[in-house]
Coordinates of C-alpha atoms in Angstrom, one line a residue:
Chain N
X76 CA 2.2 -80.4 9.4
X77 CA 5.4 -80.0 12.2
X78 CA 4.5 -77.7 14.9
X79 CA 6.7 -74.9 13.4
X80 CA 4.5 -74.9 10.3
X81 CA 1.4 -74.8 12.4
X82 CA 2.7 -71.7 14.1
X83 CA 3.5 -70.5 10.8
X84 CA 0.2 -70.9 9.7
X85 CA -1.9 -69.3 12.7
X86 CA 0.8 -66.4 12.6
X87 CA 0.0 -65.7 9.1
X88 CA -3.7 -66.0 9.8
X89 CA -3.8 -63.9 12.8
X90 CA -0.9 -61.2 12.0
X91 CA -1.0 -61.0 8.3
X92 CA 1.9 -58.4 7.2
X93 CA -0.6 -57.1 4.3
X94 CA 2.3 -54.4 3.0
X95 CA 4.8 -57.2 2.5
X96 CA 2.9 -59.7 1.7
X97 CA 0.9 -57.9 -0.9
X98 CA 3.8 -56.3 -2.6
X99 CA 4.8 -59.6 -3.2
X100 CA 1.8 -60.6 -4.6
X101 CA 1.9 -58.9 -8.1
X102 CA -1.4 -61.1 -9.3
X103 CA -3.0 -60.4 -6.0
X104 CA -2.8 -56.3 -6.3
X105 CA -3.9 -56.4 -10.0
X106 CA -6.7 -58.2 -8.9
X107 CA -7.6 -56.1 -6.1
X108 CA -7.0 -53.0 -8.2
X109 CA -9.3 -54.3 -11.1
X110 CA -12.0 -55.6 -8.8
X111 CA -11.9 -52.2 -7.0
X112 CA -12.3 -50.5 -10.1
X113 CA -15.1 -52.4 -11.2
X114 CA -17.1 -52.1 -7.9
X115 CA -16.7 -48.3 -8.0
X116 CA -18.1 -48.1 -11.8
X117 CA -21.2 -50.4 -10.5
X118 CA -21.9 -48.2 -7.8
X119 CA -20.9 -44.8 -9.4
X120 CA -21.9 -45.6 -12.7
X121 CA -25.6 -45.2 -12.4
X122 CA -25.0 -41.8 -10.8
X123 CA -22.8 -40.5 -13.6
X124 CA -24.8 -41.5 -16.3
X125 CA -28.3 -40.7 -16.0
X126 CA -29.7 -42.8 -19.1
X127 CA -32.3 -45.3 -17.8
X128 CA -31.2 -48.5 -18.2
X129 CA -34.6 -49.8 -19.4
X130 CA -35.9 -46.8 -21.6
X131 CA -35.9 -47.1 -25.0
X132 CA -35.9 -43.5 -26.3
X133 CA -32.3 -43.4 -27.6
X134 CA -33.2 -44.7 -31.1
X135 CA -31.9 -48.4 -32.3
X136 CA -28.5 -49.5 -33.1
X137 CA -26.7 -46.0 -33.0
X138 CA -22.8 -47.0 -32.6
X139 CA -20.6 -45.7 -29.8
X140 CA -20.7 -42.2 -29.5
X141 CA -19.7 -39.5 -26.8
X142 CA -23.8 -39.4 -26.3
X143 CA -23.8 -43.4 -25.9
X144 CA -20.2 -44.5 -25.3
X145 CA -21.1 -48.2 -25.8
X146 CA -23.9 -47.2 -28.4
X147 CA -27.5 -48.3 -28.2
X148 CA -29.3 -51.8 -28.8
X149 CA -31.9 -53.1 -31.2
X150 CA -34.9 -51.2 -29.4
X151 CA -32.8 -48.2 -28.4
X152 CA -31.7 -48.6 -25.0
X153 CA -28.4 -47.1 -23.7
X154 CA -25.8 -50.2 -23.5
X155 CA -23.5 -48.4 -20.9
X156 CA -26.2 -47.8 -18.4
X157 CA -27.2 -51.2 -19.0
X158 CA -23.7 -52.4 -18.2
X159 CA -23.5 -50.5 -14.9
X160 CA -26.9 -52.1 -13.7
X161 CA -26.1 -55.6 -14.8
X162 CA -22.7 -55.4 -13.2
X163 CA -24.4 -54.7 -9.8
X164 CA -26.9 -57.4 -10.4
X165 CA -24.2 -59.9 -11.4
X166 CA -22.0 -58.8 -8.6
X167 CA -24.6 -59.5 -6.0
X168 CA -25.9 -62.7 -8.0
X169 CA -22.4 -64.0 -7.4
X170 CA -21.8 -63.0 -3.8
X171 CA -24.8 -65.1 -3.0
X172 CA -23.9 -68.0 -4.7
X173 CA -20.3 -68.1 -2.9
X174 CA -21.8 -67.5 0.3
X175 CA -24.0 -70.1 -0.1
X176 CA -21.8 -72.7 -1.8
X177 CA -19.1 -71.8 1.1
X178 CA -21.1 -71.7 4.2
X179 CA -22.8 -75.3 2.9
X180 CA -19.6 -76.9 1.9
X181 CA -17.8 -75.7 5.7
X182 CA -21.1 -77.3 7.4
X183 CA -20.7 -80.5 5.4
X184 CA -16.8 -80.7 5.4
X185 CA -16.6 -80.2 8.9
X186 CA -19.2 -82.8 9.9
X187 CA -18.2 -85.2 7.6
X188 CA -14.2 -85.0 8.1
X189 CA -14.7 -84.5 12.0
X190 CA -17.6 -87.6 12.2
X191 CA -15.3 -90.1 9.9
X192 CA -16.3 -93.4 9.5
X193 CA -19.5 -94.4 7.5
X194 CA -20.8 -91.0 7.5
X195 CA -17.6 -89.5 5.8
X196 CA -17.7 -92.4 3.7
X197 CA -21.1 -91.5 2.6
X198 CA -20.7 -87.9 2.2
X199 CA -17.7 -88.5 -0.2
X200 CA -19.3 -90.7 -2.2
X201 CA -22.3 -88.3 -2.8
X202 CA -19.6 -85.6 -3.7
X203 CA -17.8 -88.1 -6.2
X204 CA -21.1 -88.6 -8.0
X205 CA -22.1 -84.8 -7.7
X206 CA -18.6 -84.2 -9.7
X207 CA -19.2 -86.7 -12.2
X208 CA -21.3 -84.4 -14.1
X209 CA -19.6 -80.9 -15.2
X210 CA -20.8 -78.5 -12.5
X211 CA -22.5 -76.3 -15.4
X212 CA -24.9 -79.0 -16.5
X213 CA -25.5 -80.1 -13.1
X214 CA -26.8 -76.5 -12.4
X215 CA -28.5 -76.2 -15.7
X216 CA -30.7 -79.2 -15.3
X217 CA -31.4 -78.3 -11.5
X218 CA -32.6 -74.6 -12.3
X219 CA -34.9 -75.8 -15.3
X220 CA -36.3 -78.6 -13.2
X221 CA -37.0 -76.0 -10.4
X222 CA -38.6 -73.6 -12.5
X223 CA -36.2 -71.6 -14.5
X224 CA -36.2 -68.1 -12.3
X225 CA -33.2 -66.1 -10.9
X226 CA -34.0 -67.8 -7.4
X227 CA -33.6 -71.3 -8.6
X228 CA -30.8 -70.4 -10.9
X229 CA -28.5 -69.3 -7.7
X230 CA -29.6 -72.5 -5.5
X231 CA -28.5 -74.6 -8.5
X232 CA -25.6 -73.3 -9.0
X233 CA -24.7 -72.9 -5.2
X234 CA -25.4 -76.6 -5.2
X235 CA -23.2 -77.7 -7.6
X236 CA -20.3 -75.7 -6.2
X237 CA -20.9 -77.1 -2.9
X238 CA -18.9 -80.5 -3.5
X239 CA -15.9 -79.0 -4.1
X240 CA -16.1 -76.6 -1.0
X241 CA -16.9 -79.9 0.8
X242 CA -13.8 -81.7 -0.3
X243 CA -11.4 -78.7 0.6
X244 CA -12.7 -78.2 4.1
X245 CA -12.9 -81.8 4.9
X246 CA -9.4 -82.7 3.8
X247 CA -8.1 -79.5 5.7
X248 CA -10.2 -81.2 8.8
X249 CA -8.6 -84.4 8.7
X250 CA -4.8 -83.1 8.5
X251 CA -5.9 -80.4 11.2
X252 CA -7.4 -83.5 13.6
X253 CA -4.1 -84.9 14.1
X254 CA -2.1 -81.8 15.2
X255 CA -0.9 -81.8 18.7
X256 CA -3.1 -78.4 19.6
X257 CA -6.3 -80.5 18.7
X258 CA -4.8 -83.7 20.8
X259 CA -3.8 -81.1 23.7
X260 CA -7.0 -79.5 23.8
X261 CA -9.0 -82.8 24.0
X262 CA -6.6 -84.1 26.4
X263 CA -7.6 -81.2 28.7
X264 CA -11.1 -81.8 27.9
X265 CA -12.5 -79.2 25.9
X266 CA -16.2 -80.4 24.5
X267 CA -15.9 -81.5 20.6
X268 CA -18.1 -78.8 19.7
X269 CA -15.8 -76.1 20.9
X270 CA -12.7 -77.6 19.2
X271 CA -14.5 -78.1 16.2
X272 CA -15.8 -74.2 16.0
X273 CA -12.9 -72.2 18.2
X274 CA -9.9 -74.5 16.8
X275 CA -10.6 -76.5 13.6
X276 CA -13.0 -74.2 11.5
X277 CA -10.7 -70.9 12.0
X278 CA -7.7 -72.9 10.6
X279 CA -10.2 -73.7 7.2
X280 CA -10.7 -70.2 6.8
X281 CA -7.4 -69.2 4.8
X282 CA -8.1 -72.4 2.1
X283 CA -11.9 -71.7 2.0
X284 CA -11.7 -67.8 1.5
X285 CA -9.5 -68.7 -1.4
X286 CA -11.6 -71.3 -3.0
X287 CA -14.3 -68.6 -2.3
X288 CA -13.2 -66.0 -4.4
X289 CA -12.8 -68.4 -7.5
X290 CA -16.2 -69.3 -6.7
X291 CA -17.0 -65.8 -7.6
X292 CA -15.2 -66.1 -10.6
X293 CA -16.8 -69.3 -11.8
X294 CA -20.4 -68.0 -10.7
X295 CA -19.8 -65.1 -12.4
X296 CA -18.9 -67.0 -15.5
X297 CA -22.1 -69.5 -14.8
X298 CA -24.6 -67.1 -14.6
X299 CA -23.8 -65.4 -17.6
X300 CA -23.6 -68.5 -19.3
X301 CA -27.1 -69.8 -17.9
X302 CA -28.8 -66.1 -18.9
X303 CA -27.2 -66.1 -22.3
X304 CA -29.0 -69.6 -23.0
X305 CA -32.3 -68.0 -21.5
X306 CA -32.2 -69.9 -18.1
X307 CA -32.3 -67.6 -14.9
X308 CA -32.3 -63.9 -15.9
X309 CA -34.3 -63.1 -18.4
X310 CA -34.5 -60.1 -20.5
X311 CA -35.4 -57.1 -20.2
X312 CA -33.6 -57.3 -16.8
X313 CA -29.9 -56.1 -17.5
X314 CA -27.7 -58.9 -17.1
X315 CA -24.1 -59.2 -18.7
X316 CA -25.2 -62.7 -20.1
X317 CA -28.4 -61.8 -21.1
X318 CA -27.1 -58.9 -22.9
X319 CA -24.8 -60.7 -24.9
X320 CA -27.8 -63.0 -26.1
X321 CA -29.9 -60.2 -27.3
X322 CA -27.0 -58.5 -29.4
X323 CA -25.8 -62.0 -30.7
X324 CA -28.2 -61.9 -33.6
X325 CA -27.3 -58.6 -34.9
X326 CA -23.6 -59.5 -34.5
X327 CA -23.5 -60.9 -38.0
X328 CA -24.7 -57.9 -39.7
X329 CA -22.1 -55.9 -38.0
X330 CA -23.6 -54.2 -34.4
X331 CA -21.1 -55.6 -32.5
X332 CA -21.3 -53.1 -29.5
X333 CA -24.4 -54.6 -28.4
X334 CA -22.9 -58.0 -27.1
X335 CA -19.2 -56.7 -27.3
X336 CA -19.1 -54.6 -24.3
X337 CA -21.2 -56.6 -21.9
X338 CA -19.2 -59.7 -22.5
X339 CA -15.7 -57.7 -22.1
X340 CA -17.1 -56.9 -18.4
X341 CA -18.1 -60.4 -17.8
X342 CA -14.2 -61.0 -18.5
X343 CA -12.9 -58.3 -16.5
X344 CA -14.8 -59.8 -13.4
X345 CA -13.8 -63.0 -13.9
X346 CA -10.1 -62.0 -14.2
X347 CA -10.4 -60.0 -11.1
X348 CA -11.7 -62.8 -9.3
X349 CA -9.5 -65.0 -10.2
X350 CA -6.3 -63.3 -9.8
X351 CA -7.4 -62.1 -6.4
X352 CA -8.5 -66.2 -5.8
X353 CA -5.1 -67.4 -6.9
X354 CA -2.9 -64.6 -5.2
X355 CA -4.9 -65.4 -1.8
X356 CA -4.0 -69.1 -2.1
X357 CA -0.5 -68.6 -2.7
X358 CA -0.2 -65.7 -0.1
X359 CA -2.0 -67.5 2.4
X360 CA -0.6 -71.2 2.2
X361 CA 3.1 -71.3 2.8
X362 CA 3.4 -74.8 2.3
X363 CA 2.1 -74.4 -1.3
X364 CA 4.7 -71.7 -2.7
X365 CA 6.2 -72.3 -6.0
Chain Q
X242 CA -1.1 -104.3 -7.1
X243 CA -1.5 -106.1 -10.6
X244 CA -2.5 -104.1 -13.5
X245 CA -5.6 -106.2 -13.9
X246 CA -6.8 -105.7 -10.4
X247 CA -6.2 -101.8 -10.7
X248 CA -8.1 -101.8 -14.0
X249 CA -11.0 -104.0 -12.0
X250 CA -11.0 -101.5 -9.5
X251 CA -10.9 -98.5 -11.8
X252 CA -13.7 -100.1 -14.1
X253 CA -15.8 -100.9 -10.9
X254 CA -15.5 -97.3 -9.6
X255 CA -16.3 -95.6 -13.2
X256 CA -19.7 -98.0 -13.3
X257 CA -20.7 -97.1 -9.7
X258 CA -20.2 -93.3 -10.6
X259 CA -22.4 -93.6 -13.5
X260 CA -24.9 -95.2 -11.8
X261 CA -24.9 -92.8 -9.1
X262 CA -24.9 -89.9 -11.6
X263 CA -28.2 -91.9 -12.9
X264 CA -29.7 -92.0 -9.7
X265 CA -29.0 -88.1 -9.0
X266 CA -30.6 -87.5 -12.3
X267 CA -33.6 -89.3 -11.5
X268 CA -33.8 -87.6 -8.2
X269 CA -33.9 -84.3 -9.8
X270 CA -35.7 -85.1 -12.5
X271 CA -39.0 -87.1 -10.7
X272 CA -38.3 -86.0 -7.3
X273 CA -37.6 -82.4 -7.0
X274 CA -41.1 -80.3 -6.8
X275 CA -40.8 -79.2 -10.3
X276 CA -43.7 -80.6 -12.5
X277 CA -43.2 -81.2 -16.1
X278 CA -46.6 -81.0 -17.1
X279 CA -47.3 -78.1 -15.3
X280 CA -44.1 -76.1 -16.3
X281 CA -45.3 -76.5 -20.0
X282 CA -49.2 -76.3 -19.9
X283 CA -49.8 -72.8 -18.2
X284 CA -53.4 -72.3 -18.0
X285 CA -54.4 -75.8 -18.5
X286 CA -57.1 -77.3 -15.9
X287 CA -56.0 -79.5 -13.0
X288 CA -58.2 -82.3 -15.0
X289 CA -56.2 -82.2 -18.0
X290 CA -52.6 -81.8 -16.3
X291 CA -53.9 -85.1 -14.4
X292 CA -54.6 -86.8 -17.4
X293 CA -51.4 -86.1 -19.3
X294 CA -49.7 -87.2 -16.2
X295 CA -51.5 -90.4 -16.2
X296 CA -50.8 -91.0 -19.7
X297 CA -47.1 -90.1 -19.1
X298 CA -47.1 -92.7 -15.9
X299 CA -46.1 -89.4 -14.1
X300 CA -48.8 -90.1 -11.3
X301 CA -47.5 -93.5 -10.2
X302 CA -45.3 -94.1 -7.2
X303 CA -41.9 -92.7 -7.3
X304 CA -40.4 -96.5 -6.7
X305 CA -42.6 -98.0 -9.8
X306 CA -41.1 -94.9 -12.0
X307 CA -37.6 -95.4 -10.6
X308 CA -37.6 -99.5 -11.6
X309 CA -39.4 -97.9 -15.1
X310 CA -36.6 -95.6 -15.9
X311 CA -33.8 -98.1 -14.8
X312 CA -35.3 -100.8 -16.6
X313 CA -35.6 -98.7 -19.7
X314 CA -32.2 -97.8 -19.4
X315 CA -31.1 -101.1 -19.1
X316 CA -32.7 -101.8 -22.7
X317 CA -30.7 -98.9 -24.2
X318 CA -33.7 -97.0 -24.1
X319 CA -33.8 -93.3 -23.3
X320 CA -37.4 -93.1 -23.4
X321 CA -39.4 -90.9 -25.9
X322 CA -39.4 -86.9 -26.0
X323 CA -42.8 -85.6 -24.6
X324 CA -42.3 -82.7 -26.7
X325 CA -41.1 -84.0 -30.0
X326 CA -42.2 -87.8 -29.2
X327 CA -39.3 -89.1 -31.3
X328 CA -36.7 -91.3 -29.3
X329 CA -34.1 -89.5 -27.1
X330 CA -31.5 -92.5 -27.6
X331 CA -31.5 -92.2 -31.4
X332 CA -31.9 -88.4 -31.7
X333 CA -28.5 -88.3 -29.4
X334 CA -26.9 -91.1 -31.2
X335 CA -27.6 -89.2 -34.6
X336 CA -26.1 -85.8 -33.4
X337 CA -23.2 -87.4 -31.4
X338 CA -20.6 -87.6 -34.0
X339 CA -20.8 -83.8 -34.8
X340 CA -20.2 -83.0 -31.4
X341 CA -17.2 -85.7 -30.9
X342 CA -15.6 -84.0 -34.3
X343 CA -15.5 -80.8 -33.2
X344 CA -14.2 -81.5 -29.6
X345 CA -11.4 -83.7 -31.2
X346 CA -10.3 -80.8 -33.4
X347 CA -10.7 -78.3 -30.6
X348 CA -8.6 -80.9 -27.9
X349 CA -5.8 -81.1 -30.8
X350 CA -5.6 -77.8 -31.6
X351 CA -5.5 -76.8 -28.0
X352 CA -2.7 -79.5 -27.5
X353 CA -0.8 -78.1 -30.2
X354 CA -1.0 -74.6 -28.9
X355 CA -0.5 -75.2 -25.3
X356 CA 2.2 -77.9 -25.2
X357 CA 4.9 -76.2 -26.7
X358 CA 3.8 -72.8 -24.8
X359 CA 4.1 -75.2 -21.6
X360 CA 7.6 -76.5 -22.4
X361 CA 9.2 -73.0 -23.2
X362 CA 7.4 -71.0 -20.3
X363 CA 9.0 -74.0 -18.3
X364 CA 12.3 -73.9 -19.4
X365 CA 12.2 -70.0 -19.3
X366 CA 10.8 -70.0 -15.7
X367 CA 10.3 -66.5 -14.2
X368 CA 11.2 -65.0 -17.5
X369 CA 9.4 -62.5 -19.4
X370 CA 8.2 -65.2 -21.6
X371 CA 6.8 -67.4 -18.5
X372 CA 5.0 -64.4 -17.4
X373 CA 3.4 -63.8 -20.7
X374 CA 2.5 -67.4 -21.1
X375 CA 0.7 -67.3 -17.7
X376 CA -1.2 -63.9 -18.2
X377 CA -2.5 -65.1 -21.5
X378 CA -3.6 -68.5 -20.1
X379 CA -5.2 -66.6 -17.3
X380 CA -6.8 -64.3 -19.8
X381 CA -8.1 -67.1 -21.8
X382 CA -9.9 -69.0 -19.2
X383 CA -11.4 -65.8 -17.9
X384 CA -13.2 -65.2 -21.4
X385 CA -16.7 -66.5 -21.7
X386 CA -17.0 -68.8 -24.6
X387 CA -19.7 -67.8 -26.1
X388 CA -18.4 -64.0 -26.2
X389 CA -15.3 -65.3 -27.8
X390 CA -17.4 -66.9 -30.6
X391 CA -19.4 -63.9 -31.3
X392 CA -15.9 -62.2 -31.2
X393 CA -14.3 -64.5 -33.7
X394 CA -17.6 -64.6 -36.0
X395 CA -17.6 -60.6 -35.9
X396 CA -14.1 -60.5 -36.9
X397 CA -13.2 -63.4 -39.2
X398 CA -17.1 -63.6 -40.8
X399 CA -18.5 -60.2 -41.0
X400 CA -14.9 -57.8 -40.8
X401 CA -12.7 -59.9 -43.2
X402 CA -14.9 -62.3 -44.6
X403 CA -12.7 -65.5 -44.4
X404 CA -14.6 -67.5 -41.8
X405 CA -17.3 -69.7 -42.8
X406 CA -20.8 -68.3 -41.9
X407 CA -21.9 -69.9 -38.4
X408 CA -24.5 -72.1 -39.8
X409 CA -23.8 -75.8 -39.3
X410 CA -21.0 -78.1 -40.6
X411 CA -21.2 -77.6 -44.5
X412 CA -22.2 -75.2 -46.8
X413 CA -26.0 -75.7 -47.5
X414 CA -25.2 -76.5 -51.3
X415 CA -23.0 -79.5 -50.3
X416 CA -24.6 -83.1 -49.3
X417 CA -22.5 -84.7 -46.4
X418 CA -20.6 -87.6 -47.2
X419 CA -21.6 -91.2 -46.7
X420 CA -21.6 -91.8 -43.1
X421 CA -19.0 -94.2 -41.9
X422 CA -17.9 -92.7 -38.6
X423 CA -20.2 -89.8 -38.8
X424 CA -16.8 -87.3 -38.9
X425 CA -17.5 -85.2 -41.9
X426 CA -13.7 -84.7 -42.4
X427 CA -13.0 -88.6 -42.4
X428 CA -15.8 -89.5 -44.1
X429 CA -15.0 -87.2 -46.9
X430 CA -11.7 -88.3 -47.3
X431 CA -12.7 -92.1 -47.3
X432 CA -15.0 -90.9 -50.1
X433 CA -12.7 -88.9 -51.9
X434 CA -14.6 -85.9 -51.8
X435 CA -11.9 -83.2 -51.4
X436 CA -13.9 -80.1 -51.9
X437 CA -16.5 -81.5 -49.3
X438 CA -13.2 -82.1 -46.9
X439 CA -12.1 -78.5 -47.3
X440 CA -15.6 -77.2 -46.7
X441 CA -16.0 -79.4 -43.5
X442 CA -12.5 -78.1 -41.8
X443 CA -13.7 -74.5 -42.9
X444 CA -16.7 -74.6 -41.1
X445 CA -15.0 -76.3 -38.1
X446 CA -12.5 -73.6 -37.7
X447 CA -14.1 -70.9 -35.9
X448 CA -16.0 -73.1 -33.4
X449 CA -12.9 -75.3 -32.5
X450 CA -10.7 -72.4 -32.2
X451 CA -13.3 -70.7 -29.6
X452 CA -13.3 -73.9 -27.4
X453 CA -9.7 -74.3 -27.8
X454 CA -9.1 -70.8 -26.4
X455 CA -11.0 -71.7 -23.4
X456 CA -9.4 -75.0 -23.0
X457 CA -5.7 -73.9 -23.4
X458 CA -4.9 -72.2 -19.7
X459 CA -5.3 -75.8 -18.1
X460 CA -3.4 -77.2 -20.4
X461 CA -0.7 -74.7 -20.3
X462 CA -0.7 -74.7 -16.8
X463 CA -0.3 -78.6 -16.2
X464 CA 2.1 -78.8 -19.0
X465 CA 4.5 -76.0 -17.4
X466 CA 4.3 -77.5 -13.7
X467 CA 4.9 -80.7 -14.8
X468 CA 7.7 -79.8 -16.7
X469 CA 9.4 -77.8 -13.8
X470 CA 8.7 -80.7 -11.6
X471 CA 10.5 -83.4 -13.8
X472 CA 13.3 -80.8 -14.5
X473 CA 14.5 -80.7 -10.9
X474 CA 14.7 -84.7 -10.9
X475 CA 18.3 -86.2 -10.6
X476 CA 18.0 -87.9 -13.8
X477 CA 17.9 -84.8 -15.6
X478 CA 20.9 -83.5 -14.2
X479 CA 22.8 -87.0 -14.5
X480 CA 21.6 -86.5 -18.3
X481 CA 23.1 -83.2 -18.5
X482 CA 26.6 -84.4 -16.7
X483 CA 26.7 -87.3 -19.2
X484 CA 26.8 -84.1 -22.0
X485 CA 23.2 -84.7 -23.8
X486 CA 22.1 -81.9 -25.6
X487 CA 19.5 -79.5 -23.8
X488 CA 17.3 -80.3 -26.9
X489 CA 17.6 -84.2 -26.0
X490 CA 17.2 -83.6 -22.5
X491 CA 14.1 -81.3 -22.5
X492 CA 12.3 -83.3 -25.1
X493 CA 13.2 -86.8 -24.9
X494 CA 14.0 -87.2 -21.1
X495 CA 11.4 -84.4 -19.3
X496 CA 8.7 -84.3 -21.9
X497 CA 8.1 -88.0 -21.9
X498 CA 8.0 -88.2 -18.0
X499 CA 5.4 -85.3 -18.4
X500 CA 3.1 -86.6 -21.0
X501 CA 1.4 -88.6 -18.3
X502 CA -0.3 -85.7 -16.7
X503 CA -1.0 -83.7 -19.7
X504 CA -2.7 -86.7 -20.8
X505 CA -4.9 -86.5 -17.9
X506 CA -5.7 -82.9 -18.2
X507 CA -6.4 -83.5 -22.3
X508 CA -8.9 -86.3 -21.5
X509 CA -10.6 -84.3 -19.1
X510 CA -10.7 -81.3 -21.5
X511 CA -12.2 -83.7 -24.2
X512 CA -15.0 -85.0 -21.9
X513 CA -15.8 -81.5 -21.0
X514 CA -15.9 -80.3 -24.8
X515 CA -17.9 -82.9 -26.0
X516 CA -20.6 -82.4 -23.4
X517 CA -19.7 -78.5 -22.4
X518 CA -20.0 -77.2 -25.6
X519 CA -24.1 -76.4 -25.4
X520 CA -23.5 -72.4 -25.8
X521 CA -20.7 -72.8 -28.5
X522 CA -22.7 -75.2 -30.8
X523 CA -25.6 -73.1 -30.3
X524 CA -23.8 -70.0 -31.8
X525 CA -22.8 -71.7 -34.5
X526 CA -25.8 -73.7 -35.2
X527 CA -23.6 -77.2 -35.0
X528 CA -26.0 -79.8 -35.1
X529 CA -24.5 -81.9 -32.0
X530 CA -25.6 -82.7 -28.5
X531 CA -25.3 -79.6 -27.0
X532 CA -27.7 -77.9 -29.5
X533 CA -30.2 -80.7 -28.8
X534 CA -29.9 -80.0 -25.1
X535 CA -30.5 -76.3 -25.7
X536 CA -33.8 -77.1 -27.7
X537 CA -34.9 -79.3 -24.9
X538 CA -34.2 -76.9 -22.4
X539 CA -35.9 -74.0 -24.2
X540 CA -38.9 -76.6 -24.6
X541 CA -38.8 -77.7 -21.3
X542 CA -38.7 -81.4 -22.6
X543 CA -37.7 -83.2 -19.8
X544 CA -36.9 -86.5 -21.4
X545 CA -34.3 -85.3 -23.6
X546 CA -32.4 -83.3 -20.9
X547 CA -32.3 -86.6 -18.9
X548 CA -30.8 -87.8 -21.9
X549 CA -28.2 -85.4 -22.3
X550 CA -27.2 -85.4 -18.9
X551 CA -26.9 -89.1 -19.2
X552 CA -24.8 -88.9 -22.0
X553 CA -22.4 -86.2 -20.4
X554 CA -22.1 -88.3 -17.3
X555 CA -21.2 -91.4 -19.4
X556 CA -19.0 -89.5 -21.5
X557 CA -17.0 -87.7 -18.5
X558 CA -16.6 -91.0 -16.5
X559 CA -15.8 -92.9 -19.7
X560 CA -13.1 -90.6 -20.9
X561 CA -11.7 -90.6 -17.2
X562 CA -11.6 -94.5 -17.1
X563 CA -10.0 -94.6 -20.6
X564 CA -7.2 -92.0 -19.4
X565 CA -6.8 -94.1 -16.2
X566 CA -6.2 -97.1 -18.6
X567 CA -3.7 -94.9 -21.0
X568 CA -1.9 -94.2 -17.7
X569 CA -0.7 -97.4 -17.0
X570 CA 0.0 -98.1 -20.3
X571 CA 2.5 -94.6 -20.5
X572 CA 3.6 -95.2 -17.1
X573 CA 5.1 -98.7 -15.8
X574 CA 4.8 -97.7 -12.1
X575 CA 1.3 -97.7 -12.1
X576 CA 1.3 -101.4 -13.2
X577 CA 3.6 -102.1 -10.3

C-alpha cells in the first residue's frame, strides 16, 4: 500500500463522511433500515402486544386473525408474541457469538501475524484444519459433546467462526507491518506492544467490523439451524429456529403459520446483517471498490 | 513447477488436512469435558458408569485411546455405535449414495440456473437485470434451508398436490432398483424400470430445489465476478475488433476462461451439500448420511457423530483436491 493509500484509509476511518458515503451505498442503507425496524420490533413488540409468549390460553391452531396476527400454535400460544421474544433472544445470542469470535480472532491474529515464524506457521495450520470441517458441523459436534445447552452452543459457534477472523486480522497485520509508519515508529523506539495496540490494531478495525457483521448474519442462521434440530435452545423457550421446528410437523396438514412466520424473521435478520456487512466492507475498503 | 510436483504437493497437503481434522475430532470427542456415558445415563450410579466406561475402554489413558482410534481407522474401522451396536462404517457407506444423489442433483440444478444468470448479469452490468440478479441471490443465501424446505412442502405438496410426499426416495409401494451405483435414478435406468426412474426424480425435486436455492448465490456471484474480469481482458477487445460475434466472444472466449473459478466454487458447493444437508434430509426423511447424523445427535451416539464428521472432512478435502486437479487440466497455466 502506498503512503497515499494509507492516508486514504486512515482518513476514512478517522473522519468518515457518513452522509456522503451512506447515500452511495444503497445496500448498506437498506440493511440498516431493515435492522432498525427489526430491533424496534423486538424491543417495542412485547410492549404493544400484551399476549404472553408462554401462555397456552389462546386455543390451538387458530389461523392468523385480528386478535392473533400470526395465529396460534399447536398448544395455543400466540405466535406473534413468541416471535418478538425470539428475535430478542436470537439477536442477543448472535451478538455474544460475534463478539467472542471477533475478539478471539483479533487477539490470535494479531499475535500470530506479529510474531511470525514458527508460531505463525502453527497457528495457520490449526486454522486450516479447523476450516477443513464446515463451520456448522464443527460447531454442532462441539456443542453436543459439551452438553447441548444454550451456553455450549454459543461457545461452539464462536469457536467455529474464530479461524475466519484470525485469517482476516493476520493478513491485515502482515500488510500493515511493512508500512512506513510502522517502520518509523519502530525507528524512534516505540515499544512493540504499543505499536501493536496503537498502530496496527486500529487499522484492522474496518475489515474486522465488516466481517463481524457477517458473523452476526451467520450466527442468526446457525443458532436457528441448531435449535431446529434440537441442539442449543430447547422449547418452550421462544427461539426462531426452535419455533420453525415445533411447527414443522403440522405443515403437511396445512397449519403453515406456526413455522413460516418465525422462519421469515430469520431470513429478515440475516438479510439485514448481510446487507450491512457487505456494504460496510465496500465502504470501508477503498481498494476493494467494484 | 511441473504438474506432477503440483499434484504431489496438493495430495500431501490434503492428506495432512484430513489427518489434522481427525486429530481435532478425537480431541473434541475424547478430551473435552463432555462424558458420553454420563450424558446418556442420567441417574445411573457412579459404579455403573465406571463399569460401562471400562467396557467401552473410555477409562484408559488418552494416549492409548488415541492409538486405538487411529489403528482402527487405518483398518477402515470407524468403530461400532454405542447406541445401536452396529458398525458405523457400514451404516454410513450404505447411506452415502442417497446423499450423493441429492447433492449431485442440487448442484446441477444450481449450476443450470446460476451460470446463465451470472453471465447475463455480467454482460448487462449495472442494469436492472444485474441488480435483480444480485438482489435475488442475496435473498436466496439469507433464507434458512429448513424453512425453504417447509415452504416448498406446504406449497407444492399440501396446496398444489404436485410434489412428492416428503417421505424418502421412492413411494412406499415401489421397491428400490437393484443396486449398481446406489443412485436410484441411475440404477432404475440401468434396470430399465422407467416408472421407478420417474418416481425417484419426482422425490428428488423438492429437496434438490431446496438445496439448490441455498447454494445459488455463491455460484451467481462467482460467475458474474469472473466474467466481468475476463471481459475486460485485451483478448476480448481483440476478438471484438476482429469482428467476432458477441455470442462467440461471450460464450466461446469469456465463458471458457471463467469456467475454472466457477468449477472451484461448484466443487466447494458439492462438498458442502454432501455433508451439509443434515437439516434438509431430516425434513424430507431422506435416508442419507445427514439423517444418520441427526439420529446420532439426538441419541448422543458419539461414535456415530465421529464417523459422520470424518466423512464430512474427507469429502470436503477430497472434493477440493479433485477440483485442484481439474483446475490443472482446464487451465494449462497451472501446469507450467
